[in-house]
mmCIF file of C-alpha atoms in Angstrom:
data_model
loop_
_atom_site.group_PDB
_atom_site.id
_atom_site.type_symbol
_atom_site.label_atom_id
_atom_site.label_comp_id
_atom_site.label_asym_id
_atom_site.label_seq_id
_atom_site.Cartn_x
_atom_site.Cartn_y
_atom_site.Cartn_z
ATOM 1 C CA UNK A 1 47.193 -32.924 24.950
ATOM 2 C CA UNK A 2 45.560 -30.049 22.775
ATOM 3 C CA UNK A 3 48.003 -27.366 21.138
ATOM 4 C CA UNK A 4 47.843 -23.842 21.657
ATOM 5 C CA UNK A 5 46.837 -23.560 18.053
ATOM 6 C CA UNK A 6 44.575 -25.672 18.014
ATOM 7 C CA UNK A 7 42.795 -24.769 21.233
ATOM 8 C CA UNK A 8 42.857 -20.636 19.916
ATOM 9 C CA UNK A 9 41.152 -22.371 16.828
ATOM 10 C CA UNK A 10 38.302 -24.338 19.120
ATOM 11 C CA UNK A 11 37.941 -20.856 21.186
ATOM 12 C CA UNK A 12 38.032 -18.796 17.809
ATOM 13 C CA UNK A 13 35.417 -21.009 16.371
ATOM 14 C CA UNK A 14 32.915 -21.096 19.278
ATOM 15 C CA UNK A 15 33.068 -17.943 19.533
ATOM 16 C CA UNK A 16 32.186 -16.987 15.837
ATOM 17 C CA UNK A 17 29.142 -19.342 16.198
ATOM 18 C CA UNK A 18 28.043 -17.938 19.696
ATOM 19 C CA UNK A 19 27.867 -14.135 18.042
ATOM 20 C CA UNK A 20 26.426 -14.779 14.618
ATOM 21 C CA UNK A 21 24.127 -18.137 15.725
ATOM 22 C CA UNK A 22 24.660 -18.899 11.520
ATOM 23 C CA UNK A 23 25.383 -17.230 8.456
ATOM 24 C CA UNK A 24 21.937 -17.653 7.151
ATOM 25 C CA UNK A 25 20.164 -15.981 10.483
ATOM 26 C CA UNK A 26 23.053 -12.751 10.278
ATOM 27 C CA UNK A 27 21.952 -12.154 6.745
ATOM 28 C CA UNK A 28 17.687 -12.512 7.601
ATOM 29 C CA UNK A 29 18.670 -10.123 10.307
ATOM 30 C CA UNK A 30 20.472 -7.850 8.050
ATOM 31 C CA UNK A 31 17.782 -7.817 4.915
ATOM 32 C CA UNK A 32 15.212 -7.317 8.114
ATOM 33 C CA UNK A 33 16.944 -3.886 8.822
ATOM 34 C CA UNK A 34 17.643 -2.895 5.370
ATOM 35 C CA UNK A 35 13.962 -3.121 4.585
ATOM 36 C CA UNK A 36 13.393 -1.222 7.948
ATOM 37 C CA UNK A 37 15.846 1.745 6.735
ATOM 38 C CA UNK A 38 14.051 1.576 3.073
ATOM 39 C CA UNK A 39 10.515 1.856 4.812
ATOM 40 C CA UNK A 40 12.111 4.762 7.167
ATOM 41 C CA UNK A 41 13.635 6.797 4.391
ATOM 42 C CA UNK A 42 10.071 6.843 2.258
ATOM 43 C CA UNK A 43 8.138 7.311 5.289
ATOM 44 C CA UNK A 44 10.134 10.731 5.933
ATOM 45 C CA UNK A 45 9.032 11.809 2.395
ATOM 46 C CA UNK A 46 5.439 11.421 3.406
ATOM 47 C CA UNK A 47 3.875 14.736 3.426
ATOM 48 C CA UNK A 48 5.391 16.380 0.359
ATOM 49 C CA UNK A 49 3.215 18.166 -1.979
ATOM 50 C CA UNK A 50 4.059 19.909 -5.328
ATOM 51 C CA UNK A 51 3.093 23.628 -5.035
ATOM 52 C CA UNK A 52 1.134 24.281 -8.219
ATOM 53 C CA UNK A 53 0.507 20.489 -9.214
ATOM 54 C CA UNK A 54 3.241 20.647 -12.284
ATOM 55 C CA UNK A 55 6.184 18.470 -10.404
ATOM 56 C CA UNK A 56 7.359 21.144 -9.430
ATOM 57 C CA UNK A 57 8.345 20.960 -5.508
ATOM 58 C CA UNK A 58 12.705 20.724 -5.564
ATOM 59 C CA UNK A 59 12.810 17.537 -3.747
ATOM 60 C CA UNK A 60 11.384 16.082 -6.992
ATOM 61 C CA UNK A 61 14.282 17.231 -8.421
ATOM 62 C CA UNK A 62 16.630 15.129 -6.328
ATOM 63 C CA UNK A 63 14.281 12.488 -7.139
ATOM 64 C CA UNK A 64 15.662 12.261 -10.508
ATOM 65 C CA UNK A 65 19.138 13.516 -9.986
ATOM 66 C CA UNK A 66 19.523 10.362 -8.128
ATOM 67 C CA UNK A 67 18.808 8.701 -11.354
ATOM 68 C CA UNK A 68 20.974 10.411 -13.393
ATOM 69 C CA UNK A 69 22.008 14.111 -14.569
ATOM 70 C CA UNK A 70 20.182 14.446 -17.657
ATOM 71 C CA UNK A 71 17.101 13.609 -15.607
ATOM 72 C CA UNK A 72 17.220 16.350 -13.232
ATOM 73 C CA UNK A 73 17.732 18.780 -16.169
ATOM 74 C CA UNK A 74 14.915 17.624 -18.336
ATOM 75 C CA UNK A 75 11.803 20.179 -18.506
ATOM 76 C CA UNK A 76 9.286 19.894 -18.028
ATOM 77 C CA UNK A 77 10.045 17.465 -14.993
ATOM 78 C CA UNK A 78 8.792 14.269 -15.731
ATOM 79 C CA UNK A 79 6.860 12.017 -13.605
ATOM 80 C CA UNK A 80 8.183 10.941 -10.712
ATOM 81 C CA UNK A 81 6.602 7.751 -8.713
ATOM 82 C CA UNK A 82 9.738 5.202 -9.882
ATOM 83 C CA UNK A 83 12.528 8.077 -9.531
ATOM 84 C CA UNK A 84 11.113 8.468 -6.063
ATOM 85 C CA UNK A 85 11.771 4.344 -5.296
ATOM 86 C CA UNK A 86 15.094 4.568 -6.324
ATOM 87 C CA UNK A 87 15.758 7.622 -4.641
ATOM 88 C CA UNK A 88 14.604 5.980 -1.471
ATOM 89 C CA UNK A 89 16.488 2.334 -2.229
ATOM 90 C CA UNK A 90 19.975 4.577 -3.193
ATOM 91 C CA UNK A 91 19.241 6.197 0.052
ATOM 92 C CA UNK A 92 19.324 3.260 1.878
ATOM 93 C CA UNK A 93 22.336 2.217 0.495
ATOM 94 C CA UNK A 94 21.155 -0.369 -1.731
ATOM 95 C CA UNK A 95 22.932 -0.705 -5.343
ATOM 96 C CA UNK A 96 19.883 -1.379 -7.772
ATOM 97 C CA UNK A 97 20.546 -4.499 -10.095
ATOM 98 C CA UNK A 98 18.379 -5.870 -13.274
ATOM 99 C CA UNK A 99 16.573 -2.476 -13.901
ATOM 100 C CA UNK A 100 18.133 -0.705 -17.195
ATOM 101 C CA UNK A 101 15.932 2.546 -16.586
ATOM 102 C CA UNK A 102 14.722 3.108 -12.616
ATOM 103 C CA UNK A 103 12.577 6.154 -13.846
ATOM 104 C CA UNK A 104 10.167 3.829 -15.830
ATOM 105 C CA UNK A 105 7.935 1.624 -13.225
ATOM 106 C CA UNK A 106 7.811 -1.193 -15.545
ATOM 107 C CA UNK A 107 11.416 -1.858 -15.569
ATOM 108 C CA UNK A 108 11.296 -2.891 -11.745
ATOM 109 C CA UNK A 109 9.413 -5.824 -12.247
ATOM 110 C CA UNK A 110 11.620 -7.329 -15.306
ATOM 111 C CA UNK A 111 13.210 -10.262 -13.602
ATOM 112 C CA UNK A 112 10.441 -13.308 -13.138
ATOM 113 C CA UNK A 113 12.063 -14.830 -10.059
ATOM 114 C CA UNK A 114 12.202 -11.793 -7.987
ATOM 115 C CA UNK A 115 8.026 -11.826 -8.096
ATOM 116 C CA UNK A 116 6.673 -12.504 -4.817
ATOM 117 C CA UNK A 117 2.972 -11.647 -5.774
ATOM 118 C CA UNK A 118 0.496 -10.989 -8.569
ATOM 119 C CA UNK A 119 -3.419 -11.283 -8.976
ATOM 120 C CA UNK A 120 -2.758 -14.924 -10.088
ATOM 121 C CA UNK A 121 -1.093 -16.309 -7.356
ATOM 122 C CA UNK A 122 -3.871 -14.384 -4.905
ATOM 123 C CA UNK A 123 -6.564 -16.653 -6.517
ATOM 124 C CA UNK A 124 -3.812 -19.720 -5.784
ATOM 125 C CA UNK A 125 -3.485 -21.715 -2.209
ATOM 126 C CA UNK A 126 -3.298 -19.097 0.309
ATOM 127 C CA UNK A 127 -1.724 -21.286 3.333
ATOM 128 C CA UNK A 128 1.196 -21.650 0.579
ATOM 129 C CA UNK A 129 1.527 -18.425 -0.391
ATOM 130 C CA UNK A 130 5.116 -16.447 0.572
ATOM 131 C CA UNK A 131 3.759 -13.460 1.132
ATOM 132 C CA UNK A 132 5.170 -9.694 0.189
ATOM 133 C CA UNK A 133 7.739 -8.163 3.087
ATOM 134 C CA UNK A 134 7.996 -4.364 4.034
ATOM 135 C CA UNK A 135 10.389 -2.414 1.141
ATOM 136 C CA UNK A 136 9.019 -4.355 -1.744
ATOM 137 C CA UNK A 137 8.140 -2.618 -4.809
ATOM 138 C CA UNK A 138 4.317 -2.461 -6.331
ATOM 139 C CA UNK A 139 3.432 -2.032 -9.277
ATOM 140 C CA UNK A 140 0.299 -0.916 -10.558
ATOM 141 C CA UNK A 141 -1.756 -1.337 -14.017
ATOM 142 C CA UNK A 142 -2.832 2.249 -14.425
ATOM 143 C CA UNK A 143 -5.359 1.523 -17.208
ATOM 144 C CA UNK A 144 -7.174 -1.356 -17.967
ATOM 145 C CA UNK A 145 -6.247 -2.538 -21.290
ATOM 146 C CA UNK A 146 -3.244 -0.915 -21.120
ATOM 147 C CA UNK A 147 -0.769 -4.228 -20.818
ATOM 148 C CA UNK A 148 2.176 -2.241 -19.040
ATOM 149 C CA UNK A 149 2.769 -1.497 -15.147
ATOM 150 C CA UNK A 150 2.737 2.495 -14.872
ATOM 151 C CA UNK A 151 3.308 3.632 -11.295
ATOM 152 C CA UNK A 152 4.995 1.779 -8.660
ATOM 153 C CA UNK A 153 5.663 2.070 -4.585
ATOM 154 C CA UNK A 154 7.151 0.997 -1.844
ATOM 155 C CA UNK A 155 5.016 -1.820 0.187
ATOM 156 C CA UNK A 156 4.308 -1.498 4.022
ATOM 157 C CA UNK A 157 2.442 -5.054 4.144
ATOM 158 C CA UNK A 158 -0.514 -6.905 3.053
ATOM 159 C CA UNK A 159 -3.741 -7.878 4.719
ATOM 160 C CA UNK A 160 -5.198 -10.984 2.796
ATOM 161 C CA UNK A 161 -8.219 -11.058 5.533
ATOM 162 C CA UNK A 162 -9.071 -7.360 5.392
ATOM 163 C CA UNK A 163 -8.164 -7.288 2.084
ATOM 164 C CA UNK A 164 -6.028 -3.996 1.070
ATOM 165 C CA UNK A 165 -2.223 -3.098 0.656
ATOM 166 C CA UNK A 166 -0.730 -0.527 2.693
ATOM 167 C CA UNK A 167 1.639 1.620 0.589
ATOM 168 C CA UNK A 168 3.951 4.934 0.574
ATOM 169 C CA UNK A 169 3.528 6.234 -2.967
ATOM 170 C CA UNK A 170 5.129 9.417 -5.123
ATOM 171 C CA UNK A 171 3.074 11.855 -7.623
ATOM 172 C CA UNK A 172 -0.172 9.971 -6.495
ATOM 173 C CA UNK A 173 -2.651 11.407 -4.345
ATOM 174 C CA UNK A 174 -4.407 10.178 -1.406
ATOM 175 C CA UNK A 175 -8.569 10.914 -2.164
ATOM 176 C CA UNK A 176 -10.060 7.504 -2.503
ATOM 177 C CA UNK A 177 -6.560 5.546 -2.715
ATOM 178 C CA UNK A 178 -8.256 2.593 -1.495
ATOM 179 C CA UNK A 179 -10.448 2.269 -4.682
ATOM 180 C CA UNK A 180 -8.111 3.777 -7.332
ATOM 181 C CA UNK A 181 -4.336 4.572 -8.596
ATOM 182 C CA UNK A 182 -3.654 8.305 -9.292
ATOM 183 C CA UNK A 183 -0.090 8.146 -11.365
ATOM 184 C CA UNK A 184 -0.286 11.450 -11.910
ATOM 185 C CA UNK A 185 -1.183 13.051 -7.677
ATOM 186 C CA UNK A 186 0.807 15.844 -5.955
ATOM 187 C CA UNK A 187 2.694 14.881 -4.007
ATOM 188 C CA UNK A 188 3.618 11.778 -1.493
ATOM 189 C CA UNK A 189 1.519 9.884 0.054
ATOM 190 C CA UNK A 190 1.065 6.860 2.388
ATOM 191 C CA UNK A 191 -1.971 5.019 1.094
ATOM 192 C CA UNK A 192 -4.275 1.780 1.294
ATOM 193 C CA UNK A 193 -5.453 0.690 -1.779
ATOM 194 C CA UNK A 194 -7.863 -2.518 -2.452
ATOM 195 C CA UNK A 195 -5.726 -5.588 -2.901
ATOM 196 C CA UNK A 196 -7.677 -6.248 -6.702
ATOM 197 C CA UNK A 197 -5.731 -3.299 -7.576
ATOM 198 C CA UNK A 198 -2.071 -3.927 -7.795
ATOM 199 C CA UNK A 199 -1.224 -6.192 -10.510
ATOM 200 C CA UNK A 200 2.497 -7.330 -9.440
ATOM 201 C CA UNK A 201 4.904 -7.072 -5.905
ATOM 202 C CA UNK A 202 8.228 -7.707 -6.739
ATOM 203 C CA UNK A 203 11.788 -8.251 -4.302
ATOM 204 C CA UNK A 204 14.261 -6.248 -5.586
ATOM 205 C CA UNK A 205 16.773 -6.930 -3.200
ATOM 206 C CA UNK A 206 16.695 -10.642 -3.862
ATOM 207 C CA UNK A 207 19.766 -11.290 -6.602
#
């Protein structure tokens, strides 16, 4: 006949696998919500637009302050499209790894494993493909020639059939996002932009 012990262990047990179903599916359901904050906290900034087009609206300010201290002193106020991500991921509670300087765009996409996406792997097997989640970062080849990723944003989703990215992106602009990057806009916007024009998607929550 069972122990007391041991049957509070069978019940304990049992129960632990009724609530959470597994490990693995508690932690897919909790990056699902995390990227749902992350997409909810830069949606909310949609709308804001800098007053004389110098960076000058305040919320830029706590842009960078969320970056550091010397940032949100420094005049004139630098650009603001990567402060604005990390604003958003800090926001969401998220403790940034692997990127020495969030203000520069480039810096996001430093660690190989964490890409989910480029122009390369587009031209690849499709059916294969893992394909880019809501709250990953874009980042964007602002000149051609210029070997180095320049403005960045937070992803909504891509369409491979109708073929454009949906986007929410800081100091960028919204007139003809769908056929060109603006790194230097007014404001916030929420944008769709050809898929040819991104050059990498990255998953910075991945380790």
């Amino acid at each position: 006949m069972a122990t007391l012990p041991y049957r509070f262990g069978i019940i304990c047990l049992f129960t632990f696998l009724f609530c959470t179903g597994s490990s693995g599916q508690t932690r897919l359901d909790t990056t699902a919500q995390l990227r749902g904050k992350i997409w909810s906290i830069a949606n909310a900034e949609v709308g804001l637009r800098e007053p004389k087009g110098r960076n000058d609206h305040p919320r830029i300010l706590d842009y960078h302050r969320s970056v550091s201290s010397w940032l949100y002193k420094h005049r004139p106020v630098a650009p603001y499209c990567a402060s604005f991500v990390y604003y958003v991921y800090k926001s969401a509670g998220v403790k940034v790894t692997k990127v020495p300087n969030p203000a520069r765009a480039r810096e996001w996409f430093l660690v190989s494993s964490r890409t989910v996406m480029t122009q390369q792997t587009l031209r690849g097997n499709r059916r294969m493909m893992a394909m880019p989640q809501k709250g990953d970062v874009v980042g964007y080849y602002f000149q051609k020639g210029l070997n180095a990723i320049s403005h960045i944003e937070i992803l909504e989703r891509v369409d491979l059939e109708e073929g454009y990215l949906y986007a929410i992106g800081a100091n960028t602009s919204g007139s003809q996002a769908y056929n060109t990057v603006n790194r230097d806009g007014d404001g916030v916007y929420y944008v769709r932009r050809s898929i040819k024009s991104f050059y990498k998607i990255a998953n910075v929550l991945s380790p």
